[in-house]
mmCIF file of C-alpha atoms in Angstrom:
data_model
loop_
_atom_site.group_PDB
_atom_site.id
_atom_site.type_symbol
_atom_site.label_atom_id
_atom_site.label_comp_id
_atom_site.label_asym_id
_atom_site.label_seq_id
_atom_site.Cartn_x
_atom_site.Cartn_y
_atom_site.Cartn_z
ATOM 1 C CA GLU A 1 155.905 -10.766 -78.561
ATOM 2 C CA ALA A 2 152.468 -10.273 -80.070
ATOM 3 C CA GLY A 3 151.048 -6.801 -79.916
ATOM 4 C CA VAL A 4 147.494 -5.737 -79.301
ATOM 5 C CA VAL A 5 145.211 -7.715 -81.588
ATOM 6 C CA GLN A 6 141.944 -6.346 -82.913
ATOM 7 C CA SER A 7 139.309 -7.785 -85.168
ATOM 8 C CA PRO A 8 137.801 -7.239 -87.554
ATOM 9 C CA ARG A 9 140.079 -4.727 -89.248
ATOM 10 C CA TYR A 10 137.243 -3.330 -91.324
ATOM 11 C CA LYS A 11 133.484 -3.413 -90.962
ATOM 12 C CA ILE A 12 130.785 -1.939 -93.159
ATOM 13 C CA ILE A 13 127.217 -1.991 -91.904
ATOM 14 C CA GLU A 14 123.961 -0.210 -92.530
ATOM 15 C CA LYS A 15 122.626 2.202 -89.943
ATOM 16 C CA LYS A 16 120.516 0.714 -87.172
ATOM 17 C CA GLN A 17 122.453 -2.561 -87.373
ATOM 18 C CA PRO A 18 124.491 -3.858 -84.418
ATOM 19 C CA VAL A 19 128.260 -4.255 -84.567
ATOM 20 C CA ALA A 20 130.922 -5.618 -82.243
ATOM 21 C CA PHE A 21 134.674 -5.186 -82.059
ATOM 22 C CA TRP A 22 137.088 -7.492 -80.308
ATOM 23 C CA CYS A 23 140.428 -6.743 -78.674
ATOM 24 C CA ASN A 24 143.079 -8.967 -77.147
ATOM 25 C CA PRO A 25 145.669 -6.935 -75.224
ATOM 26 C CA ILE A 26 149.353 -7.672 -74.745
ATOM 27 C CA SER A 27 149.849 -10.483 -72.269
ATOM 28 C CA GLY A 28 150.208 -9.153 -68.746
ATOM 29 C CA HIS A 29 148.653 -5.769 -69.506
ATOM 30 C CA ASN A 30 145.883 -5.428 -66.966
ATOM 31 C CA THR A 31 144.744 -2.036 -68.225
ATOM 32 C CA LEU A 32 142.751 -1.910 -71.450
ATOM 33 C CA TYR A 33 141.405 1.114 -73.290
ATOM 34 C CA TRP A 34 138.934 1.642 -76.092
ATOM 35 C CA TYR A 35 139.323 4.803 -78.148
ATOM 36 C CA ARG A 36 137.365 6.264 -81.047
ATOM 37 C CA GLN A 37 139.279 8.153 -83.697
ATOM 38 C CA ASN A 38 137.355 10.236 -86.188
ATOM 39 C CA LEU A 39 138.943 11.075 -89.519
ATOM 40 C CA GLY A 40 141.660 13.685 -89.127
ATOM 41 C CA GLN A 41 141.367 13.714 -85.347
ATOM 42 C CA GLY A 42 143.243 12.267 -82.418
ATOM 43 C CA PRO A 43 141.865 9.323 -80.460
ATOM 44 C CA GLU A 44 139.198 9.977 -77.816
ATOM 45 C CA LEU A 45 138.929 7.678 -74.842
ATOM 46 C CA LEU A 46 135.662 5.760 -74.580
ATOM 47 C CA ILE A 47 136.339 3.427 -71.685
ATOM 48 C CA ARG A 48 139.200 2.170 -69.550
ATOM 49 C CA TYR A 49 139.358 -1.165 -67.767
ATOM 50 C CA GLU A 50 141.527 -2.206 -64.868
ATOM 51 C CA ASN A 51 141.291 -5.988 -65.093
ATOM 52 C CA GLU A 52 137.578 -6.688 -65.489
ATOM 53 C CA GLU A 53 136.418 -3.439 -63.910
ATOM 54 C CA ALA A 54 135.413 -0.449 -66.006
ATOM 55 C CA VAL A 55 137.022 2.364 -64.014
ATOM 56 C CA ASP A 56 136.342 5.205 -66.459
ATOM 57 C CA ASP A 57 133.399 5.053 -68.861
ATOM 58 C CA SER A 58 132.400 8.687 -68.623
ATOM 59 C CA GLN A 59 132.838 9.256 -72.375
ATOM 60 C CA LEU A 60 131.005 6.110 -73.474
ATOM 61 C CA PRO A 61 127.589 6.898 -75.046
ATOM 62 C CA LYS A 62 125.723 4.440 -72.910
ATOM 63 C CA ASP A 63 122.476 4.600 -74.829
ATOM 64 C CA ARG A 64 123.963 2.619 -77.691
ATOM 65 C CA PHE A 65 127.494 1.607 -76.700
ATOM 66 C CA SER A 66 128.450 -1.175 -74.347
ATOM 67 C CA ALA A 67 131.679 -2.927 -73.486
ATOM 68 C CA GLU A 68 132.721 -5.920 -71.508
ATOM 69 C CA ARG A 69 135.888 -7.550 -70.286
ATOM 70 C CA LEU A 70 134.490 -10.491 -68.414
ATOM 71 C CA LYS A 71 137.698 -12.338 -67.535
ATOM 72 C CA GLY A 72 139.971 -9.347 -67.417
ATOM 73 C CA VAL A 73 141.780 -10.269 -70.615
ATOM 74 C CA ASP A 74 140.114 -9.720 -73.985
ATOM 75 C CA SER A 75 137.351 -7.216 -74.460
ATOM 76 C CA THR A 76 134.396 -6.530 -76.722
ATOM 77 C CA LEU A 77 132.950 -3.157 -77.661
ATOM 78 C CA LYS A 78 129.421 -3.150 -79.053
ATOM 79 C CA ILE A 79 127.264 -0.566 -80.765
ATOM 80 C CA GLN A 80 123.528 -1.160 -81.058
ATOM 81 C CA PRO A 81 122.027 0.365 -83.083
ATOM 82 C CA ALA A 82 124.753 2.011 -85.142
ATOM 83 C CA GLU A 83 124.292 5.528 -86.486
ATOM 84 C CA LEU A 84 125.955 7.286 -89.393
ATOM 85 C CA GLY A 85 128.043 9.362 -86.995
ATOM 86 C CA ASP A 86 129.604 6.238 -85.535
ATOM 87 C CA SER A 87 131.781 5.824 -88.611
ATOM 88 C CA ALA A 88 135.323 6.002 -87.237
ATOM 89 C CA VAL A 89 138.335 3.908 -86.320
ATOM 90 C CA TYR A 90 137.989 2.130 -82.994
ATOM 91 C CA LEU A 91 141.352 1.641 -81.346
ATOM 92 C CA CYS A 92 142.168 -0.666 -78.485
ATOM 93 C CA ALA A 93 145.233 -0.083 -76.330
ATOM 94 C CA SER A 94 146.738 -1.755 -73.293
ATOM 95 C CA SER A 95 149.298 -1.017 -70.618
ATOM 96 C CA PHE A 96 150.744 -2.401 -67.436
ATOM 97 C CA PRO A 97 149.036 -1.266 -64.254
ATOM 98 C CA GLY A 98 150.424 2.079 -63.115
ATOM 99 C CA GLN A 99 151.994 2.762 -66.517
ATOM 100 C CA ARG A 100 149.098 4.479 -68.211
ATOM 101 C CA ASP A 101 151.360 6.828 -70.102
ATOM 102 C CA THR A 102 152.942 3.875 -71.893
ATOM 103 C CA GLN A 103 150.084 2.497 -73.927
ATOM 104 C CA TYR A 104 150.438 0.117 -76.818
ATOM 105 C CA PHE A 105 147.838 0.481 -79.532
ATOM 106 C CA GLY A 106 146.281 -2.100 -81.784
ATOM 107 C CA PRO A 107 145.752 -1.479 -85.511
ATOM 108 C CA GLY A 108 142.138 -0.478 -84.993
ATOM 109 C CA THR A 109 138.845 -1.430 -86.584
ATOM 110 C CA ARG A 110 137.600 0.930 -89.265
ATOM 111 C CA LEU A 111 133.817 1.119 -89.092
ATOM 112 C CA THR A 112 131.757 2.522 -91.926
ATOM 113 C CA VAL A 113 128.056 3.007 -91.317
ATOM 114 C CA LEU A 114 125.997 3.477 -94.483
ATOM 115 C CA LYS B 1 138.362 23.837 -77.180
ATOM 116 C CA ASN B 2 140.938 21.104 -77.559
ATOM 117 C CA GLN B 3 143.681 21.279 -74.962
ATOM 118 C CA VAL B 4 146.270 20.183 -77.518
ATOM 119 C CA GLU B 5 146.482 22.003 -80.850
ATOM 120 C CA GLN B 6 148.742 20.906 -83.667
ATOM 121 C CA SER B 7 149.941 22.646 -86.800
ATOM 122 C CA PRO B 8 150.066 22.400 -89.661
ATOM 123 C CA GLN B 9 147.106 20.127 -90.240
ATOM 124 C CA SER B 10 148.921 18.580 -93.198
ATOM 125 C CA LEU B 11 152.320 18.932 -94.799
ATOM 126 C CA ILE B 12 153.924 17.709 -98.019
ATOM 127 C CA ILE B 13 157.703 17.639 -98.374
ATOM 128 C CA LEU B 14 160.244 16.102 -100.717
ATOM 129 C CA GLU B 15 162.299 13.122 -99.678
ATOM 130 C CA GLY B 16 165.525 14.153 -97.980
ATOM 131 C CA LYS B 17 164.173 17.461 -96.692
ATOM 132 C CA ASN B 18 163.744 18.402 -93.057
ATOM 133 C CA CYS B 19 160.496 19.488 -91.448
ATOM 134 C CA THR B 20 159.150 20.671 -88.120
ATOM 135 C CA LEU B 21 155.720 19.968 -86.667
ATOM 136 C CA GLN B 22 154.233 22.114 -83.924
ATOM 137 C CA CYS B 23 152.184 21.363 -80.834
ATOM 138 C CA ASN B 24 150.642 23.970 -78.516
ATOM 139 C CA TYR B 25 148.959 22.833 -75.351
ATOM 140 C CA THR B 26 147.019 24.338 -72.480
ATOM 141 C CA VAL B 27 147.283 21.363 -70.122
ATOM 142 C CA SER B 28 149.162 22.780 -67.157
ATOM 143 C CA PRO B 29 150.746 21.406 -65.171
ATOM 144 C CA PHE B 30 151.428 18.185 -66.986
ATOM 145 C CA SER B 31 153.183 14.948 -66.299
ATOM 146 C CA ASN B 32 154.681 14.258 -69.715
ATOM 147 C CA LEU B 33 154.379 15.042 -73.405
ATOM 148 C CA ARG B 34 154.666 12.359 -76.030
ATOM 149 C CA TRP B 35 154.841 12.322 -79.820
ATOM 150 C CA TYR B 36 153.256 9.367 -81.613
ATOM 151 C CA LYS B 37 153.587 8.266 -85.227
ATOM 152 C CA GLN B 38 150.508 6.717 -86.767
ATOM 153 C CA ASP B 39 150.874 4.998 -90.118
ATOM 154 C CA THR B 40 147.756 4.682 -92.253
ATOM 155 C CA GLY B 41 145.634 1.818 -91.008
ATOM 156 C CA ARG B 42 147.752 1.282 -87.922
ATOM 157 C CA GLY B 43 147.633 2.287 -84.288
ATOM 158 C CA PRO B 44 149.840 5.074 -82.916
ATOM 159 C CA VAL B 45 153.406 4.170 -81.962
ATOM 160 C CA SER B 46 155.380 6.234 -79.469
ATOM 161 C CA LEU B 47 158.373 8.167 -80.805
ATOM 162 C CA THR B 48 159.481 10.317 -77.871
ATOM 163 C CA ILE B 49 158.406 11.157 -74.358
ATOM 164 C CA MET B 50 159.491 14.176 -72.314
ATOM 165 C CA THR B 51 158.725 15.209 -68.763
ATOM 166 C CA PHE B 52 158.110 18.851 -67.954
ATOM 167 C CA SER B 53 161.773 19.245 -66.913
ATOM 168 C CA GLU B 54 163.205 18.014 -70.217
ATOM 169 C CA ASN B 55 163.559 20.274 -73.222
ATOM 170 C CA THR B 56 164.749 17.891 -75.907
ATOM 171 C CA LYS B 57 164.613 14.196 -76.730
ATOM 172 C CA SER B 58 165.878 12.410 -79.831
ATOM 173 C CA ASN B 59 164.980 9.126 -81.455
ATOM 174 C CA GLY B 60 167.070 8.636 -84.563
ATOM 175 C CA ARG B 61 166.039 11.232 -87.128
ATOM 176 C CA TYR B 62 163.244 12.477 -84.856
ATOM 177 C CA THR B 63 163.994 15.218 -82.332
ATOM 178 C CA ALA B 64 161.330 16.607 -80.031
ATOM 179 C CA THR B 65 161.708 19.858 -78.133
ATOM 180 C CA LEU B 66 159.669 21.245 -75.282
ATOM 181 C CA ASP B 67 159.275 24.787 -73.993
ATOM 182 C CA ALA B 68 157.215 24.562 -70.830
ATOM 183 C CA ASP B 69 157.140 28.353 -70.468
ATOM 184 C CA THR B 70 155.380 28.904 -73.777
ATOM 185 C CA LYS B 71 153.603 25.540 -73.640
ATOM 186 C CA GLN B 72 154.931 24.524 -77.009
ATOM 187 C CA SER B 73 156.553 21.397 -78.365
ATOM 188 C CA SER B 74 157.946 20.638 -81.784
ATOM 189 C CA LEU B 75 158.938 17.502 -83.613
ATOM 190 C CA HIS B 76 161.787 17.907 -86.080
ATOM 191 C CA ILE B 77 162.343 15.255 -88.715
ATOM 192 C CA THR B 78 165.730 15.240 -90.390
ATOM 193 C CA ALA B 79 166.484 13.881 -93.864
ATOM 194 C CA SER B 80 162.931 12.672 -94.396
ATOM 195 C CA GLN B 81 162.229 9.289 -95.940
ATOM 196 C CA LEU B 82 159.186 7.992 -97.767
ATOM 197 C CA SER B 83 158.414 5.844 -94.741
ATOM 198 C CA ASP B 84 157.998 8.980 -92.639
ATOM 199 C CA SER B 85 154.655 9.556 -94.362
ATOM 200 C CA ALA B 86 152.197 9.238 -91.491
ATOM 201 C CA SER B 87 150.207 11.234 -88.984
ATOM 202 C CA TYR B 88 152.138 12.619 -86.034
ATOM 203 C CA ILE B 89 150.146 13.068 -82.863
ATOM 204 C CA CYS B 90 151.127 15.153 -79.851
ATOM 205 C CA VAL B 91 149.805 13.808 -76.542
ATOM 206 C CA VAL B 92 149.926 15.484 -73.137
ATOM 207 C CA ARG B 93 149.270 13.693 -69.873
ATOM 208 C CA PRO B 94 147.903 15.750 -67.001
ATOM 209 C CA PRO B 95 149.225 15.035 -63.514
ATOM 210 C CA ASP B 96 147.562 12.639 -61.080
ATOM 211 C CA ASN B 97 147.604 9.907 -63.698
ATOM 212 C CA ASN B 98 144.648 11.288 -65.573
ATOM 213 C CA ASP B 99 143.986 10.201 -69.108
ATOM 214 C CA MET B 100 145.977 11.589 -71.982
ATOM 215 C CA ARG B 101 144.946 14.562 -74.100
ATOM 216 C CA PHE B 102 145.470 13.915 -77.798
ATOM 217 C CA GLY B 103 146.044 16.469 -80.521
ATOM 218 C CA ALA B 104 144.363 16.031 -83.896
ATOM 219 C CA GLY B 105 147.678 15.223 -85.530
ATOM 220 C CA THR B 106 149.655 16.505 -88.508
ATOM 221 C CA ARG B 107 149.398 14.463 -91.667
ATOM 222 C CA LEU B 108 152.877 14.333 -93.261
ATOM 223 C CA THR B 109 153.404 13.175 -96.829
ATOM 224 C CA VAL B 110 156.937 12.632 -98.094
ATOM 225 C CA LYS B 111 157.201 12.547 -101.881
ATOM 226 C CA PRO B 112 160.081 11.193 -103.964
#
């Protein structure tokens, strides 16, 4: 069974440029999460989707970050414009509905903003 | 202040040796406590999960303990291998299905 797929794995951009990350969760996992992990830190939740609905986006910096999960399957996280402090690993995770303590993580996208 | 604190921040041991990683938390009550292993460039993978009523859980050479009175958990790794080199993250889930609280992790390096 395929795990959570993320792309790209690495991205280097200059500040003020836009960037987008893509995530395809495990088949059948209706719940999808985007996390940001700074170097030497644990992941921090940015947004959680139940199907296509964003049910918790309280930690998403909405001035520059946006996310979508239009068909309730794969998802895109966008930053526009990127800032130096956005350099981090962006992790996607998924779980079955009602099993939010059993999340499966993707490999992440490492973003470097120059 | 982070609700989940881990120590040490990093640790270097020789292959074959044992080690113990610590996790102190303030989330109370909690639903469960989980230890994740995160290899470099990979996402976290669950090692153990304990509810508040459990005080130990093993997964091969990994043994997690939980003391709900002192709000401490530890992860003991026996007979370490080079492949154990990774970050180990302690995660506590509050009740009512709220989102998990992650520690910053302990970076373990096992040297030959």
